[in-house]
Coordinates of N, CA, C and O in Angstrom, one line a residue:
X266 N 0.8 -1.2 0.0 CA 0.0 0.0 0.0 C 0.9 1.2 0.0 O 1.9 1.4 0.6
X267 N 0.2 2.1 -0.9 CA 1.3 3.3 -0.8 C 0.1 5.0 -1.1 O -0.8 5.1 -1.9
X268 N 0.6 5.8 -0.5 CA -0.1 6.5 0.0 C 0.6 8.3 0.1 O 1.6 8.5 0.9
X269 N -0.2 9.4 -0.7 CA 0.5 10.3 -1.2 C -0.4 11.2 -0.9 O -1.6 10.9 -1.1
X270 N 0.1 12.6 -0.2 CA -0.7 13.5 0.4 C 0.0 15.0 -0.4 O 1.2 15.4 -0.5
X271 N -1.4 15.4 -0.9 CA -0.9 17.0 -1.5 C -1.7 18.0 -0.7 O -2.8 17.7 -0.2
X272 N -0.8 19.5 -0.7 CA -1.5 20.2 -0.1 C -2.2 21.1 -1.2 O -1.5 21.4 -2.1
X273 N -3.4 21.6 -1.1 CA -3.8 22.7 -2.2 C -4.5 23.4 -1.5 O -5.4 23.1 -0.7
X274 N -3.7 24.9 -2.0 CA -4.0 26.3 -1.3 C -5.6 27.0 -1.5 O -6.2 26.5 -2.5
X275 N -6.2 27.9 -0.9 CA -7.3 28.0 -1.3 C -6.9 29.3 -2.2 O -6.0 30.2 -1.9
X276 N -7.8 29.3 -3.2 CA -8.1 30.5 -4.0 C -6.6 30.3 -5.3 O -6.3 31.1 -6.2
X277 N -6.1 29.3 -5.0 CA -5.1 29.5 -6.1 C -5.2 28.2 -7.7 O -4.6 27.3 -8.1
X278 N -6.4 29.2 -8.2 CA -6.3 28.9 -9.6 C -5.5 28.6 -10.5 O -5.5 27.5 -11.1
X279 N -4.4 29.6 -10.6 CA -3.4 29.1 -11.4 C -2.9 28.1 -11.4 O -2.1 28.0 -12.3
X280 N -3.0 26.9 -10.3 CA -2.1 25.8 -10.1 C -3.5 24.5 -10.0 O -3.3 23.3 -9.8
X281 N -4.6 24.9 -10.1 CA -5.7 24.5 -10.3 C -5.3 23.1 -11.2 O -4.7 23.2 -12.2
X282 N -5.7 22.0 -10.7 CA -5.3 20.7 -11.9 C -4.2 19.9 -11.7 O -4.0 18.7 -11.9
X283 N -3.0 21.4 -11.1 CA -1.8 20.6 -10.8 C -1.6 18.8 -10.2 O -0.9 17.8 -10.7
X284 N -2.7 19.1 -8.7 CA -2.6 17.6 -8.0 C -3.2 16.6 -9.0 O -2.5 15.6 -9.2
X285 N -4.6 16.7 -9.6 CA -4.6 15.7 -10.3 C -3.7 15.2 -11.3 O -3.2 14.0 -11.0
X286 N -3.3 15.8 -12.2 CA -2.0 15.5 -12.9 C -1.1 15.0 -12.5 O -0.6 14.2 -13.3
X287 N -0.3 15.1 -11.2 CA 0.4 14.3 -10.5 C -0.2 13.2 -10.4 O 0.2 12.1 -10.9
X288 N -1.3 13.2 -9.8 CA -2.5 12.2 -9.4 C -2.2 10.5 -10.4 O -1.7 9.4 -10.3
X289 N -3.0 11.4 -11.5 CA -2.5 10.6 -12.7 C -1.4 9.8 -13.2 O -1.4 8.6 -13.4
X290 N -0.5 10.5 -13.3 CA 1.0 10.3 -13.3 C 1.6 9.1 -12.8 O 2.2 8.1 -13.2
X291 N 1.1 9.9 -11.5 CA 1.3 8.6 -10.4 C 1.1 6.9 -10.4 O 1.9 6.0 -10.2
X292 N -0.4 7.1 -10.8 CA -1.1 6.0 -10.9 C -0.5 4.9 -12.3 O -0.3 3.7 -12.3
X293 N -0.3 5.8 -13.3 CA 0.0 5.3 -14.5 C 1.7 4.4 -14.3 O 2.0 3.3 -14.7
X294 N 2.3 5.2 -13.7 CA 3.9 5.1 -13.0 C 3.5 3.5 -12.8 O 3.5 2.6 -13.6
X295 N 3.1 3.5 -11.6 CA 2.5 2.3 -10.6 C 2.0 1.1 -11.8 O 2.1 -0.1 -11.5
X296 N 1.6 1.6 -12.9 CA 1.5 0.2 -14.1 C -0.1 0.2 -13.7 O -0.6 -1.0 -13.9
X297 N -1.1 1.0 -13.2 CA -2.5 0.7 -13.3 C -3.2 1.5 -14.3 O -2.8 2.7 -14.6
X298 N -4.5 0.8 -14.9 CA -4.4 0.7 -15.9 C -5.3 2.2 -16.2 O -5.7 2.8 -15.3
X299 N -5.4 2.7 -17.7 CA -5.3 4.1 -17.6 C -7.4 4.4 -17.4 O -7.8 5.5 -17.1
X300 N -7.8 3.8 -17.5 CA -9.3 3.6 -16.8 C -9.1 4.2 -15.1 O -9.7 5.2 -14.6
X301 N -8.3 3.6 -14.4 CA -8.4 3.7 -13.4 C -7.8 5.2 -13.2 O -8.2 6.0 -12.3
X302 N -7.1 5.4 -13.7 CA -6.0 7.0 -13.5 C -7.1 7.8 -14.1 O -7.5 8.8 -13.5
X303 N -7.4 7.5 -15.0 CA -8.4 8.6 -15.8 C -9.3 9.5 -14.5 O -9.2 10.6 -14.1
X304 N -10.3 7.9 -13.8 CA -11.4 8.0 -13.2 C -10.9 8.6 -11.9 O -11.5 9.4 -11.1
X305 N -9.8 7.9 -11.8 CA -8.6 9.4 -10.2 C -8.3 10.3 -10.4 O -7.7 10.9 -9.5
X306 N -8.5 10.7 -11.5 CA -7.5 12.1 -12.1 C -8.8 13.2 -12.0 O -8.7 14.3 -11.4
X307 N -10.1 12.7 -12.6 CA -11.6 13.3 -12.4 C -11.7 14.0 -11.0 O -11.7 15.1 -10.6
X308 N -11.8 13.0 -10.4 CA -12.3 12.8 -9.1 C -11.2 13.9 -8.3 O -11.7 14.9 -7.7
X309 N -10.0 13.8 -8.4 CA -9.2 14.8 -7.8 C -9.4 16.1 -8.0 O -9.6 17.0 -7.3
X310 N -9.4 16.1 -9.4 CA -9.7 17.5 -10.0 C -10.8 18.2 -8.9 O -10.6 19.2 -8.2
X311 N -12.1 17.3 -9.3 CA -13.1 18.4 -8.7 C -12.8 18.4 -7.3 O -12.8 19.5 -6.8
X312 N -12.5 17.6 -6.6 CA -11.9 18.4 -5.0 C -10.8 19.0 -5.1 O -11.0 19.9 -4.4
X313 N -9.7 19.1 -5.7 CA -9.4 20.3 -5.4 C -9.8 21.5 -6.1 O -9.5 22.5 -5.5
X314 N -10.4 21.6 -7.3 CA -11.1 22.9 -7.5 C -11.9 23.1 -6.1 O -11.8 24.2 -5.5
X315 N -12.7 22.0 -5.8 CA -13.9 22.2 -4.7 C -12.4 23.3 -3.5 O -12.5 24.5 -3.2
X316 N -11.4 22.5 -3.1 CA -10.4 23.2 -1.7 C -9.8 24.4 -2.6 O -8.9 24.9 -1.9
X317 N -9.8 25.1 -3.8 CA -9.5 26.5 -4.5 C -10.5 27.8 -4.1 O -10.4 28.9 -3.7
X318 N -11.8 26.9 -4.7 CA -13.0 27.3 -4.7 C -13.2 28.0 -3.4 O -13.3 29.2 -3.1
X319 N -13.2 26.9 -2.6 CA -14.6 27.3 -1.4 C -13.8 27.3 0.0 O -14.2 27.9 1.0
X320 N -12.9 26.6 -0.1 CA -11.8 25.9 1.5 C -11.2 27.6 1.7 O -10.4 28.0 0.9
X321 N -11.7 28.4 3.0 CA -10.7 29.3 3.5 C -9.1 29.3 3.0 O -8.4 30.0 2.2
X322 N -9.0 28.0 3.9 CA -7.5 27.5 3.9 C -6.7 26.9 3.5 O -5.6 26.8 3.8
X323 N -7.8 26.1 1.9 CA -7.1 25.4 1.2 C -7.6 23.7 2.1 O -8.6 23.4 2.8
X324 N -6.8 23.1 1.9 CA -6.8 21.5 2.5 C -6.0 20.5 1.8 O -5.1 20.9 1.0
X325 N -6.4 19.1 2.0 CA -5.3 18.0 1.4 C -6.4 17.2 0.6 O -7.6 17.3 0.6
X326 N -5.5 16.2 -0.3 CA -6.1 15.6 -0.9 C -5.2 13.9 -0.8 O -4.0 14.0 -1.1
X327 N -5.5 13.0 -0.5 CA -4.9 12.1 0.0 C -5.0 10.6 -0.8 O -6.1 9.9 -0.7
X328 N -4.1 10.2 -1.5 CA -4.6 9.1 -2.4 C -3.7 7.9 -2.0 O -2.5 7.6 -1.9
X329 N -4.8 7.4 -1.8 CA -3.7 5.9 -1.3 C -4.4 4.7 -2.1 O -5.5 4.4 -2.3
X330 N -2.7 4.0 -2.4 CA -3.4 2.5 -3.4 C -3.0 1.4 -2.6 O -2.0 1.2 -2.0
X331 N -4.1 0.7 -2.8 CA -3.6 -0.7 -2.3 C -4.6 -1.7 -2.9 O -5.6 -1.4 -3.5
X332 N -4.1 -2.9 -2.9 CA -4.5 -4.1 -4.1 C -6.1 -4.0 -4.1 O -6.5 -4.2 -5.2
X333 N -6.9 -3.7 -3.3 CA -8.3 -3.6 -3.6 C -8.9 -2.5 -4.6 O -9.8 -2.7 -5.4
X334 N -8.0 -1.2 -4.0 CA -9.1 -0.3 -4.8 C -7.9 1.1 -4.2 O -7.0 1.0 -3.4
X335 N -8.5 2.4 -5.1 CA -7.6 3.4 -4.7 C -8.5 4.6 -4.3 O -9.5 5.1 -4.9
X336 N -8.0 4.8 -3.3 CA -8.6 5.6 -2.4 C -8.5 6.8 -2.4 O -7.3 7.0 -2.8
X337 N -9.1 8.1 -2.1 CA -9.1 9.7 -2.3 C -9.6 10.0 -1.3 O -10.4 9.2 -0.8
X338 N -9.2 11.1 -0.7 CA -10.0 11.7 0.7 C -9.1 13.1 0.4 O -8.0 13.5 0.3
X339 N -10.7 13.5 0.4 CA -10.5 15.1 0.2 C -10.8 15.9 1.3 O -12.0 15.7 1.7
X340 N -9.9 16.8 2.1 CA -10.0 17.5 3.5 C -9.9 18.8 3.7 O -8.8 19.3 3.4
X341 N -10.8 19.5 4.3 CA -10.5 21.4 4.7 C -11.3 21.7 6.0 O -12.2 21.0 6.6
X342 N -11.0 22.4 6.1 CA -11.9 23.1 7.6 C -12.3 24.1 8.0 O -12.0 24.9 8.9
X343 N -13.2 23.8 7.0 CA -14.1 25.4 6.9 C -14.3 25.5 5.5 O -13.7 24.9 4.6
X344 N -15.0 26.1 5.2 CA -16.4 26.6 5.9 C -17.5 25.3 6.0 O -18.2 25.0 7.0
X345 N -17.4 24.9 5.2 CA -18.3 23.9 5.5 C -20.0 23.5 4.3 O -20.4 24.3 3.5
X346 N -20.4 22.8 4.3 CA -21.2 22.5 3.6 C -22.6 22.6 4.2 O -23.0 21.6 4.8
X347 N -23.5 23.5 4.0 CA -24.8 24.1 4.7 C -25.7 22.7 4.7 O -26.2 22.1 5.6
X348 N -25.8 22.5 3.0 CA -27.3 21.7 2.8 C -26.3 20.6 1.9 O -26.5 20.8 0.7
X349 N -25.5 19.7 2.0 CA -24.8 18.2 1.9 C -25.8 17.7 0.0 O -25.4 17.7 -1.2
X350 N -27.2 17.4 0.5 CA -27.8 17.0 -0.5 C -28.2 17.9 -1.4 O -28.2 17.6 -2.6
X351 N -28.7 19.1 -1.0 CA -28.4 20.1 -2.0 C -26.7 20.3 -2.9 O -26.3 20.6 -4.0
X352 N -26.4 20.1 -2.2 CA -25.0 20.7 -2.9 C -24.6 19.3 -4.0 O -23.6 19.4 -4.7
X353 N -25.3 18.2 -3.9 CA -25.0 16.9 -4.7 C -26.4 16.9 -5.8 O -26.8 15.8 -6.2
X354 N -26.9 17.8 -6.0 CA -27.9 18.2 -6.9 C -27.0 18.9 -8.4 O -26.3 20.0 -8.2
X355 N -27.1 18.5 -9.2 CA -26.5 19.0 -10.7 C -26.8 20.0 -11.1 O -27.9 20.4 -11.4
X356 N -25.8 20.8 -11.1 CA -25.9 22.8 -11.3 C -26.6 23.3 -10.8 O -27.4 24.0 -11.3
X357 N -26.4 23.1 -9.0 CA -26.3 23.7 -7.9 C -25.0 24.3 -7.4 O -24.2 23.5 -6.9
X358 N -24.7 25.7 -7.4 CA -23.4 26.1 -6.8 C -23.7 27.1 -6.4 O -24.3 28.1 -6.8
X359 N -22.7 26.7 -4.8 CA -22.3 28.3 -4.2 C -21.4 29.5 -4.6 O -21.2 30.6 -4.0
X360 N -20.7 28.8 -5.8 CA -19.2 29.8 -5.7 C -19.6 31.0 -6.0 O -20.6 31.5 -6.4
X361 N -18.0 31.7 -5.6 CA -18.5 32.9 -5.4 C -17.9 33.5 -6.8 O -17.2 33.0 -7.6
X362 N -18.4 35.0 -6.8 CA -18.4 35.8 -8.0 C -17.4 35.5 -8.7 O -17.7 35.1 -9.8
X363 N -16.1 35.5 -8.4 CA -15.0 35.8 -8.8 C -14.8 34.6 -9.3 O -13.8 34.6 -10.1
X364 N -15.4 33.5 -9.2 CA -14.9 31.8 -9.7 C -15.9 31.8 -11.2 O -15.7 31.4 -12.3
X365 N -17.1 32.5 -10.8 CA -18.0 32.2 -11.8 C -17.5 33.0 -12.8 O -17.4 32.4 -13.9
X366 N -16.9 34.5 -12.9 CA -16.2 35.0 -13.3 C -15.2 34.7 -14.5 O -15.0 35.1 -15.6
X367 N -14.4 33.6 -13.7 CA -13.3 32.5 -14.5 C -13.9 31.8 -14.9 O -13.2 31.4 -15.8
X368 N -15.0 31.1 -14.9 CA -15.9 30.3 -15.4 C -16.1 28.8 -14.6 O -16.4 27.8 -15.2
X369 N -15.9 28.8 -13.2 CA -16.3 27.9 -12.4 C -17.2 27.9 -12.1 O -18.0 28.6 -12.6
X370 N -17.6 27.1 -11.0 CA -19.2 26.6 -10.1 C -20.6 26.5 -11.4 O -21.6 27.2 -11.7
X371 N -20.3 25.6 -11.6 CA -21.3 25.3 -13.0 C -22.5 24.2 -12.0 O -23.6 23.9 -12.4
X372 N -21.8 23.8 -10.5 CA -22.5 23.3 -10.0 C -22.1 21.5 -10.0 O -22.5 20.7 -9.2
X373 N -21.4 21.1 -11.0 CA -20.8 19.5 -11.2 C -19.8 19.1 -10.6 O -19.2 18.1 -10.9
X374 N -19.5 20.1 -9.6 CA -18.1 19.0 -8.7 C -18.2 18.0 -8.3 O -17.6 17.0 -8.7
X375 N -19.4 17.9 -6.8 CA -19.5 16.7 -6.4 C -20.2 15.8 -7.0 O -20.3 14.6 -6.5
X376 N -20.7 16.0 -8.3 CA -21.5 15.3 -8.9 C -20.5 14.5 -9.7 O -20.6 13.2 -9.8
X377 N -19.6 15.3 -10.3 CA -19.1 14.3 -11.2 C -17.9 13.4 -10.4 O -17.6 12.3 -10.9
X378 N -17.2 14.0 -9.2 CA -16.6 13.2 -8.4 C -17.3 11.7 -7.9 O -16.8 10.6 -7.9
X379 N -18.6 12.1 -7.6 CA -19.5 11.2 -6.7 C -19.4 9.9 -8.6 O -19.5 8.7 -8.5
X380 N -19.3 10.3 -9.4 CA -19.8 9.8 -10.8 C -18.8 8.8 -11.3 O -18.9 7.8 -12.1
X381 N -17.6 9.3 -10.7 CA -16.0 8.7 -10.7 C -15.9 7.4 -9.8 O -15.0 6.6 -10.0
X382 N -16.7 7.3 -9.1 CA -15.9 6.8 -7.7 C -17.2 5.4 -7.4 O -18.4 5.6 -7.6
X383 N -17.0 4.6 -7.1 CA -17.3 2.9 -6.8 C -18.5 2.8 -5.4 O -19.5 2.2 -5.1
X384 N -17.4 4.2 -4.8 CA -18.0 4.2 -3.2 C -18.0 5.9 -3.0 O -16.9 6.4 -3.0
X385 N -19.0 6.7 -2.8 CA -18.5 8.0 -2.5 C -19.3 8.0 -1.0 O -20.3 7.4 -0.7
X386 N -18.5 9.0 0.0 CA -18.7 9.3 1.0 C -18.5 11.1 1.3 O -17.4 11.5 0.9
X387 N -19.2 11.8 1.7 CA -19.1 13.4 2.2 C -19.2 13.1 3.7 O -19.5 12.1 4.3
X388 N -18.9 14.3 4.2 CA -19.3 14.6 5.6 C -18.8 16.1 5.4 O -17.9 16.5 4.6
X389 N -19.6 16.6 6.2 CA -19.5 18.4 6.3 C -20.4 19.3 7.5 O -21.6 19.4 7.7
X390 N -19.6 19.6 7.9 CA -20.3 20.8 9.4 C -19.8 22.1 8.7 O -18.8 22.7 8.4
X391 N -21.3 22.4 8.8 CA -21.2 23.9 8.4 C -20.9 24.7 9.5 O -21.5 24.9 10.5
X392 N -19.3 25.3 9.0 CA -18.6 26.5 9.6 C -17.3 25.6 10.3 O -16.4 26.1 11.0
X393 N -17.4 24.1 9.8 CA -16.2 23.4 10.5 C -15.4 22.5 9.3 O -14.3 22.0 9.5
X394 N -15.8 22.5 8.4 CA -15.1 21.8 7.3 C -16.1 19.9 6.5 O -17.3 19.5 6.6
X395 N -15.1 19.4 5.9 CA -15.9 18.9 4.5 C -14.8 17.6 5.0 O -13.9 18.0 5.7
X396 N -14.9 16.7 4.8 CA -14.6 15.7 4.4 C -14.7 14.7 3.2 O -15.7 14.0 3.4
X397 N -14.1 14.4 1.9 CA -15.0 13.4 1.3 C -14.1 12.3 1.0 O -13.0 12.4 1.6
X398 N -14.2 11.2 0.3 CA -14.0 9.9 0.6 C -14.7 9.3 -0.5 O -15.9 9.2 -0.4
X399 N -13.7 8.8 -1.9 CA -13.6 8.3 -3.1 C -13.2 7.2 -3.4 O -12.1 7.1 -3.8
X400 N -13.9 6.5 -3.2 CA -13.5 4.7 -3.4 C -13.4 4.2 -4.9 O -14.5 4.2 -5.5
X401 N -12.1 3.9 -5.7 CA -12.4 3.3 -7.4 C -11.9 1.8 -7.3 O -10.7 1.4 -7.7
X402 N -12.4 1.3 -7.0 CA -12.1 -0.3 -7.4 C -11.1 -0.9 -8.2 O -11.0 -0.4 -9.3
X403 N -10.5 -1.5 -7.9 CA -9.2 -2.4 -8.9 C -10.1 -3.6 -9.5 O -9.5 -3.8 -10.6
X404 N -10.6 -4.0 -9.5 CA -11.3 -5.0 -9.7 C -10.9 -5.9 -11.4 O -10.9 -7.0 -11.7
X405 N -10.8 -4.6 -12.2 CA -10.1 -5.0 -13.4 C -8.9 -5.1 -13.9 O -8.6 -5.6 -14.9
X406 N -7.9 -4.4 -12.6 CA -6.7 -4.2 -12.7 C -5.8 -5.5 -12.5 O -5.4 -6.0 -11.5
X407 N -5.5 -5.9 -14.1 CA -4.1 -6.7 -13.5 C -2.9 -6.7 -12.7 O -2.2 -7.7 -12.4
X408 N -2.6 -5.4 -12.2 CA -1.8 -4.7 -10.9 C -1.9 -5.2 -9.8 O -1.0 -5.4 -9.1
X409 N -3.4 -5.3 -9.4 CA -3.8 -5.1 -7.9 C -3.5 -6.1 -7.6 O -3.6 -6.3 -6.4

């Protein structure tokens, strides 16, 4: 099992994509197959746009593989997520001016994360932070 923690800053766009791209990279390095990197590479993306976007302080994104399945856990603390199942509703978004601006918050982050992923998990206290938790299966992978 091996297991890789990036930090991404909040509000910083220009580096927007960067983690996934490693993300990917990664995966492919590792000899799994490009189905699987694709569907990690998605899923990273929109959390860290989501820790650019909306995270005060930024947060981590945390990918760990092991022969079952590869794992994502996206983390910040703060602000937090008001209404959970609203916010997993399709072109629903809070962002703010300046993202829509750039052309974000279309509303498809957690959606298409949640769309990536085998097993999806959120947790969120509003005014305390977000948790989420992306399960993609090895299942086809001659690797695992």
């Amino acid at each position: 099992m091996e297991s890789f923690t990036y930090c991404v800053r909040a509000g910083d766009v220009a580096h927007g994509g960067d983690v996934s791209s490693r993300v990917k990279s990664e995966l492919k390095n590792r000899g799994l197959p490009e189905e699987i990197a694709r569907r990690a590479g998605i899923a990273v993306f929109e959390g860290e746009m989501n820790l650019i976007l909306y995270a005060d302080q930024g947060g981590t994104v945390q990918v760990t593989i092991a022969p079952p399945a590869v794992e994502i856990e996206v983390e910040d603390e703060g602000p937090g997520i008001a209404d959970v199942e609203r916010a997993l509703t399709p072109g629903y978004s809070t962002a703010p001016d300046w993202a829509l601006e750039l052309g974000f918050g279309a509303g498809m982050g957690l959606v298409n994360m949640r769309n990536q992923c085998d097993r999806f998990e959120i947790h969120s206290r509003f005014g305390v932070g977000t948790w989420i938790r992306c399960v993609i299966d090895r299942r086809s992978d001659a690797a695992g």
